[in-house]
CSV table of C-alpha atoms in Angstrom, one decimal:
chain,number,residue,atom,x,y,z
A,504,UNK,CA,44.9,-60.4,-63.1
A,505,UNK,CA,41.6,-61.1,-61.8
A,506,UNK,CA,40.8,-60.9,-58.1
A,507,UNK,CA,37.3,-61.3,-58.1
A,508,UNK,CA,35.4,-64.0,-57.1
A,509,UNK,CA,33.3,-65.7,-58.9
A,510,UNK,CA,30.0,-67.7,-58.7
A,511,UNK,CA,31.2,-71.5,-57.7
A,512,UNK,CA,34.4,-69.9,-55.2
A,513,UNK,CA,31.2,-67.7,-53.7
A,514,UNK,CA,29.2,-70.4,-52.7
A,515,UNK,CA,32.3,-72.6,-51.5
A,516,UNK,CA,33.2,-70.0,-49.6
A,517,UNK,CA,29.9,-68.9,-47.9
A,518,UNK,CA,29.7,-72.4,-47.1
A,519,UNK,CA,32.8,-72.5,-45.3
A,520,UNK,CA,31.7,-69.4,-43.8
A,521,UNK,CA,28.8,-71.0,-42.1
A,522,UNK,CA,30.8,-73.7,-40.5
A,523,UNK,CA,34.0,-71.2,-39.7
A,524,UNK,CA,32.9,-67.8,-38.7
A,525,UNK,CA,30.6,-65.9,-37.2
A,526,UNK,CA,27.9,-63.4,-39.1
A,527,UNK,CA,29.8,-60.5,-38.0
A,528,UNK,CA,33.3,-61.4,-39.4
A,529,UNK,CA,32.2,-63.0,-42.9
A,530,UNK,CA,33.1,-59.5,-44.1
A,531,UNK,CA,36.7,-60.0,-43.1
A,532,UNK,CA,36.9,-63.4,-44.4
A,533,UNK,CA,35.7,-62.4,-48.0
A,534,UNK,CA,38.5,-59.8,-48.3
A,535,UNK,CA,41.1,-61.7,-46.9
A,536,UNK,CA,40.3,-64.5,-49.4
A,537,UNK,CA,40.1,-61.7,-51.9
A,538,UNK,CA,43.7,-60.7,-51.2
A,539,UNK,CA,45.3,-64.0,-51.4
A,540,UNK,CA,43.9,-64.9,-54.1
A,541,UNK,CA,45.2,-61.7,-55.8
A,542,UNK,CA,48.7,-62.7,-54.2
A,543,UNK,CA,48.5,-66.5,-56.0
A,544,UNK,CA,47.4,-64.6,-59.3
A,545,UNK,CA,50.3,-62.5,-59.5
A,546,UNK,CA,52.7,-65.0,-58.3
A,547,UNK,CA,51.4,-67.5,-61.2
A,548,UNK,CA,51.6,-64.3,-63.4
A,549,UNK,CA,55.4,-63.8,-62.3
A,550,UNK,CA,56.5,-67.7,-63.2
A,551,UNK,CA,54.7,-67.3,-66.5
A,552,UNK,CA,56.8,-64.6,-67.1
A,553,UNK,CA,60.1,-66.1,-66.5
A,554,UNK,CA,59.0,-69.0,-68.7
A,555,UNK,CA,57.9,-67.5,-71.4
A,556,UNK,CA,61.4,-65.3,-71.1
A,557,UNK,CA,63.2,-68.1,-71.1
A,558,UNK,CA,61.4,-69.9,-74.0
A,559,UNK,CA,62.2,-66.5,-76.2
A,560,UNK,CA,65.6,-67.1,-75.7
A,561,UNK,CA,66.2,-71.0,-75.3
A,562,UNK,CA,70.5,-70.1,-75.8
A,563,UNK,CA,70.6,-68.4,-72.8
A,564,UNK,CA,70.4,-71.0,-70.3
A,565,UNK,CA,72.8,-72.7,-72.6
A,566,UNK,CA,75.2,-70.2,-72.8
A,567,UNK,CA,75.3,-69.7,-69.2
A,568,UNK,CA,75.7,-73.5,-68.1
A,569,UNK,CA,78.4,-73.6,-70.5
A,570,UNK,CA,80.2,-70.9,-68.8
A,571,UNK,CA,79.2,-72.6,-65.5
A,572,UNK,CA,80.9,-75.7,-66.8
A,573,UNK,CA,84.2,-73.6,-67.5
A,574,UNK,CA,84.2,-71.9,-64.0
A,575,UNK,CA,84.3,-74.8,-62.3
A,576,UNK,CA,86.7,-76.5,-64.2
A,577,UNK,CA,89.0,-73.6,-63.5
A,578,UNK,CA,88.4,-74.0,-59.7
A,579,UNK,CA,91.7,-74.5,-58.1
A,580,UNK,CA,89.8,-76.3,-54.6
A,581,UNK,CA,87.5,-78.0,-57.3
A,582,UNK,CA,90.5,-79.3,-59.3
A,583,UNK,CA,92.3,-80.2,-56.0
A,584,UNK,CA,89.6,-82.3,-54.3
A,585,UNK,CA,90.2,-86.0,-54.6
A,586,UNK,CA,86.0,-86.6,-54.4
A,587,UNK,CA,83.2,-84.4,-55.3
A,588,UNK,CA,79.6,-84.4,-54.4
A,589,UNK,CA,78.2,-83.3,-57.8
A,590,UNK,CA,74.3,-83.5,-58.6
A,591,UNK,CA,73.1,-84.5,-61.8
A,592,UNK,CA,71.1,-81.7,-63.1
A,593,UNK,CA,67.0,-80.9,-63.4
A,594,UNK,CA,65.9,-79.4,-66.8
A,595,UNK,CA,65.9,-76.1,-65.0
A,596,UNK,CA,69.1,-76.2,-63.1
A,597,UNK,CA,72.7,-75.3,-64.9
A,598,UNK,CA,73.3,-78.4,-67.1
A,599,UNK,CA,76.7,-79.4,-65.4
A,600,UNK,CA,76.6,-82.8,-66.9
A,601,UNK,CA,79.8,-82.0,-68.8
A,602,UNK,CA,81.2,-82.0,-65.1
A,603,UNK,CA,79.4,-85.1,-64.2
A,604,UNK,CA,81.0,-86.8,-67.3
A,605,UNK,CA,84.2,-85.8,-66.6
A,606,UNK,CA,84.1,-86.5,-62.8
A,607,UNK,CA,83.3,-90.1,-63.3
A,608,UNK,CA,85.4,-90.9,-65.9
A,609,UNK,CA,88.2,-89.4,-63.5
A,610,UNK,CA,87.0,-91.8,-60.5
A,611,UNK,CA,85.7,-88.6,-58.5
A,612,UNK,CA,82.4,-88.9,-59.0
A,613,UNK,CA,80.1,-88.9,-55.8
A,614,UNK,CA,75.8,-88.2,-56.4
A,615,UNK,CA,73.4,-88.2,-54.0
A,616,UNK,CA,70.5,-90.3,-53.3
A,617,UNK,CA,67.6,-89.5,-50.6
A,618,UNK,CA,65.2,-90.8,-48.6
A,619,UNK,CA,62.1,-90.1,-46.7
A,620,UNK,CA,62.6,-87.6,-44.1
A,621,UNK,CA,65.0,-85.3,-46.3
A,622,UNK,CA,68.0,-87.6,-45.5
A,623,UNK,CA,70.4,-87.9,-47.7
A,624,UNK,CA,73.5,-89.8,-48.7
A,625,UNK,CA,76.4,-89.6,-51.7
A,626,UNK,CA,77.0,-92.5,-53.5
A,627,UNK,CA,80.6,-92.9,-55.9
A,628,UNK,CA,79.3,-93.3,-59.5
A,629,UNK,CA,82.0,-95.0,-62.4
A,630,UNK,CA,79.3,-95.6,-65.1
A,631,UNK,CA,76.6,-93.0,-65.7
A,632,UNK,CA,74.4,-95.4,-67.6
A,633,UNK,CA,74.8,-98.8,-65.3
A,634,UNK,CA,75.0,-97.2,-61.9
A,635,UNK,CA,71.9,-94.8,-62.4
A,636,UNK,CA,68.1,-94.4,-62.3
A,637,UNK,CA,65.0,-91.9,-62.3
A,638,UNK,CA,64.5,-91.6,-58.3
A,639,UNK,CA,61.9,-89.7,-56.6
A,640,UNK,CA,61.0,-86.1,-58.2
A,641,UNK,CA,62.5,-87.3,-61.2
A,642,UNK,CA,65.7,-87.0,-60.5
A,643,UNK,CA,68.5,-89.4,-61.8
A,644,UNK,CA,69.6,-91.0,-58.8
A,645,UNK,CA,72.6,-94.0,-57.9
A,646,UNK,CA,71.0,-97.6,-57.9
A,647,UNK,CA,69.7,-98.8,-54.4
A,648,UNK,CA,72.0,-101.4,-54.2
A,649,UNK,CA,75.4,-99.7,-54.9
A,650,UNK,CA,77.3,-98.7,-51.3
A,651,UNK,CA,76.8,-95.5,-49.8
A,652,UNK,CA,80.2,-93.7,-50.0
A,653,UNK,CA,81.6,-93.3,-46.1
A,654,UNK,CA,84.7,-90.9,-47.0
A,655,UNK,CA,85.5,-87.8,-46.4
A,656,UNK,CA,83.9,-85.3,-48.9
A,657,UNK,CA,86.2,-81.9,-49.9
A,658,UNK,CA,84.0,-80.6,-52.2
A,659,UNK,CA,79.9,-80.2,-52.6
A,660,UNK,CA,78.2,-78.3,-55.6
A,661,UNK,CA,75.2,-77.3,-54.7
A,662,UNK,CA,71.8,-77.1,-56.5
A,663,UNK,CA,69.1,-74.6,-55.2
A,664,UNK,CA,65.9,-72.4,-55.5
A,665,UNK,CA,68.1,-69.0,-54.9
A,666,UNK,CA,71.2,-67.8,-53.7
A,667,UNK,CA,72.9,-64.4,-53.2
A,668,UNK,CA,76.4,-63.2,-53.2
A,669,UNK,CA,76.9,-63.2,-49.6
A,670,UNK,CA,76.5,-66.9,-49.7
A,671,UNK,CA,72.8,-67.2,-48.7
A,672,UNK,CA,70.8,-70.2,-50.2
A,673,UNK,CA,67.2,-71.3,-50.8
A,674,UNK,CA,66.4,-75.2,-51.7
A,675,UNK,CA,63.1,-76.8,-52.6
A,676,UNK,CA,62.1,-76.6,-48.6
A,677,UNK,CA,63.0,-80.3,-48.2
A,678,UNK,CA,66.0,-79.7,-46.5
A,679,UNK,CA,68.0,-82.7,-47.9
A,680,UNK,CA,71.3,-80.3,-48.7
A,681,UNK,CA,71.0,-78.2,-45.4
A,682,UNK,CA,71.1,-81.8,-43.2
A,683,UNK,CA,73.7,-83.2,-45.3
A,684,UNK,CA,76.0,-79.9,-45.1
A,685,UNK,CA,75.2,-79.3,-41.2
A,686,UNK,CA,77.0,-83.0,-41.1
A,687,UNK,CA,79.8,-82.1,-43.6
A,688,UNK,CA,81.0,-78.9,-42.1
A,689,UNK,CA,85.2,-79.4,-43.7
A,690,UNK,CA,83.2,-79.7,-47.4
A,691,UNK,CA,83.8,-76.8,-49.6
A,692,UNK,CA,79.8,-76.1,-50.3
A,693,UNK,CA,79.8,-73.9,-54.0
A,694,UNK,CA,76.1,-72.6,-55.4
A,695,UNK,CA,75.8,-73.5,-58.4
A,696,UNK,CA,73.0,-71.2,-60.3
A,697,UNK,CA,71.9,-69.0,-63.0
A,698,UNK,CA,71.9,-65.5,-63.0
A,699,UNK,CA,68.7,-64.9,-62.7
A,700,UNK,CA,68.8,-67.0,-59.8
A,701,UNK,CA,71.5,-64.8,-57.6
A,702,UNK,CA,70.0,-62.1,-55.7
A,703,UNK,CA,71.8,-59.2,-55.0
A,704,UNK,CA,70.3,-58.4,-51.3
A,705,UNK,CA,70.8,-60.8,-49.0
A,706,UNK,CA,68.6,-63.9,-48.4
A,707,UNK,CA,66.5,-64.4,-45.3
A,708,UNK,CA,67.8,-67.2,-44.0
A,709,UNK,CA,66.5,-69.2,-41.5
A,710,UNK,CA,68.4,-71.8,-38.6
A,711,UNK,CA,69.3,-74.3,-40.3
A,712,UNK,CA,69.3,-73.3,-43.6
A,713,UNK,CA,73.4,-73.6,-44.4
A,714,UNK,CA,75.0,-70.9,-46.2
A,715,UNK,CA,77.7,-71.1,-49.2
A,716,UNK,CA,81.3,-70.5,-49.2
A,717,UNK,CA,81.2,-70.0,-53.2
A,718,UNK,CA,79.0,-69.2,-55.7
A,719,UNK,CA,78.9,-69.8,-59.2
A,720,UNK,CA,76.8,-68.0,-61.5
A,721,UNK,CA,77.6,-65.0,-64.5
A,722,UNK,CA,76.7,-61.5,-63.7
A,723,UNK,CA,76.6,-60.0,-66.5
A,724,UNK,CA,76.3,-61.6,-70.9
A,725,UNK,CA,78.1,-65.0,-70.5
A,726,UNK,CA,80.1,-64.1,-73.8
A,727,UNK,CA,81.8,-61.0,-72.6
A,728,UNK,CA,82.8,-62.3,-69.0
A,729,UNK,CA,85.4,-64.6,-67.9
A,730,UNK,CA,84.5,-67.2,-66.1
A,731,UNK,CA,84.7,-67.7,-62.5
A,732,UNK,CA,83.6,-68.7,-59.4
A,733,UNK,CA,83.1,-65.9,-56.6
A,734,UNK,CA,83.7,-66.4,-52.9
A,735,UNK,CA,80.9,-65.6,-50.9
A,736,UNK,CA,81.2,-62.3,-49.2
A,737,UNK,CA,80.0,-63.4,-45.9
């Protein structure tokens, strides 16, 4: 990692020093940009990490979201809920489309679809190929035209950023989950996330951000557990 500055970020920033500070505190200004810049390094660093973990052992996300799949089909609330909010997943989320499939072709299938402001709706999905597009952040999202569902919703898995076993959860920043929860107090909200993704100290929440009542995610090799989903220990 490389803190120092170099020739073009030294004269952007004694330029910006003219017009921002004063002779006295350019000092200060040089090495506070000095330590951010060594935070974004690192934290660039740390994500290159993961990936290239991840890249040395492809199975593992496989093997995980395939134990995912079989917790939740165990579920008892899960199996019980006559609609559930699903989402279909991101290359980097838990591949639950085994769940999706099987949700739809069952007539239980609700997905979401958002709109400016980090509003979002669920809409119920039959055909997987007809009823769906690529929507914003290339997500695969319910056609525009189909009727936003108005029923009650049981059951919500839940996508995120990072979750811990207390219940605590960390989306994108968007907030389209923790609007549509705060509105959906009765659902049963289950995390739905790899292990590397569970923390074992507790999230700092914030206000609104809505916690979990379930999370689903192995703790230990995939193979050797059984899986499970695990109340939150709030």
């Amino acid at each position: 990692m490389n803190a120092e500055i170099g020739f073009s970020e030294f004269g952007l920033l004694f330029l910006l020093a003219l017009l921002l500070f004063k002779p006295k505190d350019l000092g200060k200004a040089v090495a506070t940009f000095k330590y951010w810049k060594g935070r974004l390094y690192r934290l660039k660093f740390d994500m290159e990490d993961e990936l290239l973990e991840t890249q040395k052992n492809p199975s593992r996300k496989e093997k995980e979201s395939a134990w995912i799949v079989q917790a939740i089909r165990r579920f008892e609330p899960y199996k019980a809920a006559a609609k559930v909010a699903a989402f279909y997943p991101l290359p980097d989320e838990p591949d639950i489309r085994p769940i999706v499939q099987e949700l739809a072709k069952e007539g239980r299938l609700l997905l979401p679809i958002t709109y400016d402001g980090g509003l979002m709706d669920f809409v119920e999905i039959h055909d997987l190929e007809k009823d769906l597009v690529e929507g914003r952040f290339h997500v695969h999202e319910p056609k525009k035209e189909l009727p936003i569902y108005r029923g009650e919703i049981p059951f919500v898995l839940t996508p995120g950023v990072q979750f811990s076993w207390d219940g605590g959860r960390h989306g994108h920043g968007k907030g389209y989950y923790d609007r549509f929860l705060e509105k959906n107090p009765q659902a049963i909200k289950c995390g739905v996330a790899f292990s590397t993704q569970v923390s074992e100290k507790p999230l700092t929440l914030k206000p609104h951000d809505v916690p979990m009542n379930y999370i689903v995610a192995p703790k230990n090799d995939p193979e050797k557990e059984n899986p499970h989903v695990e109340e939150a220990t709030v």
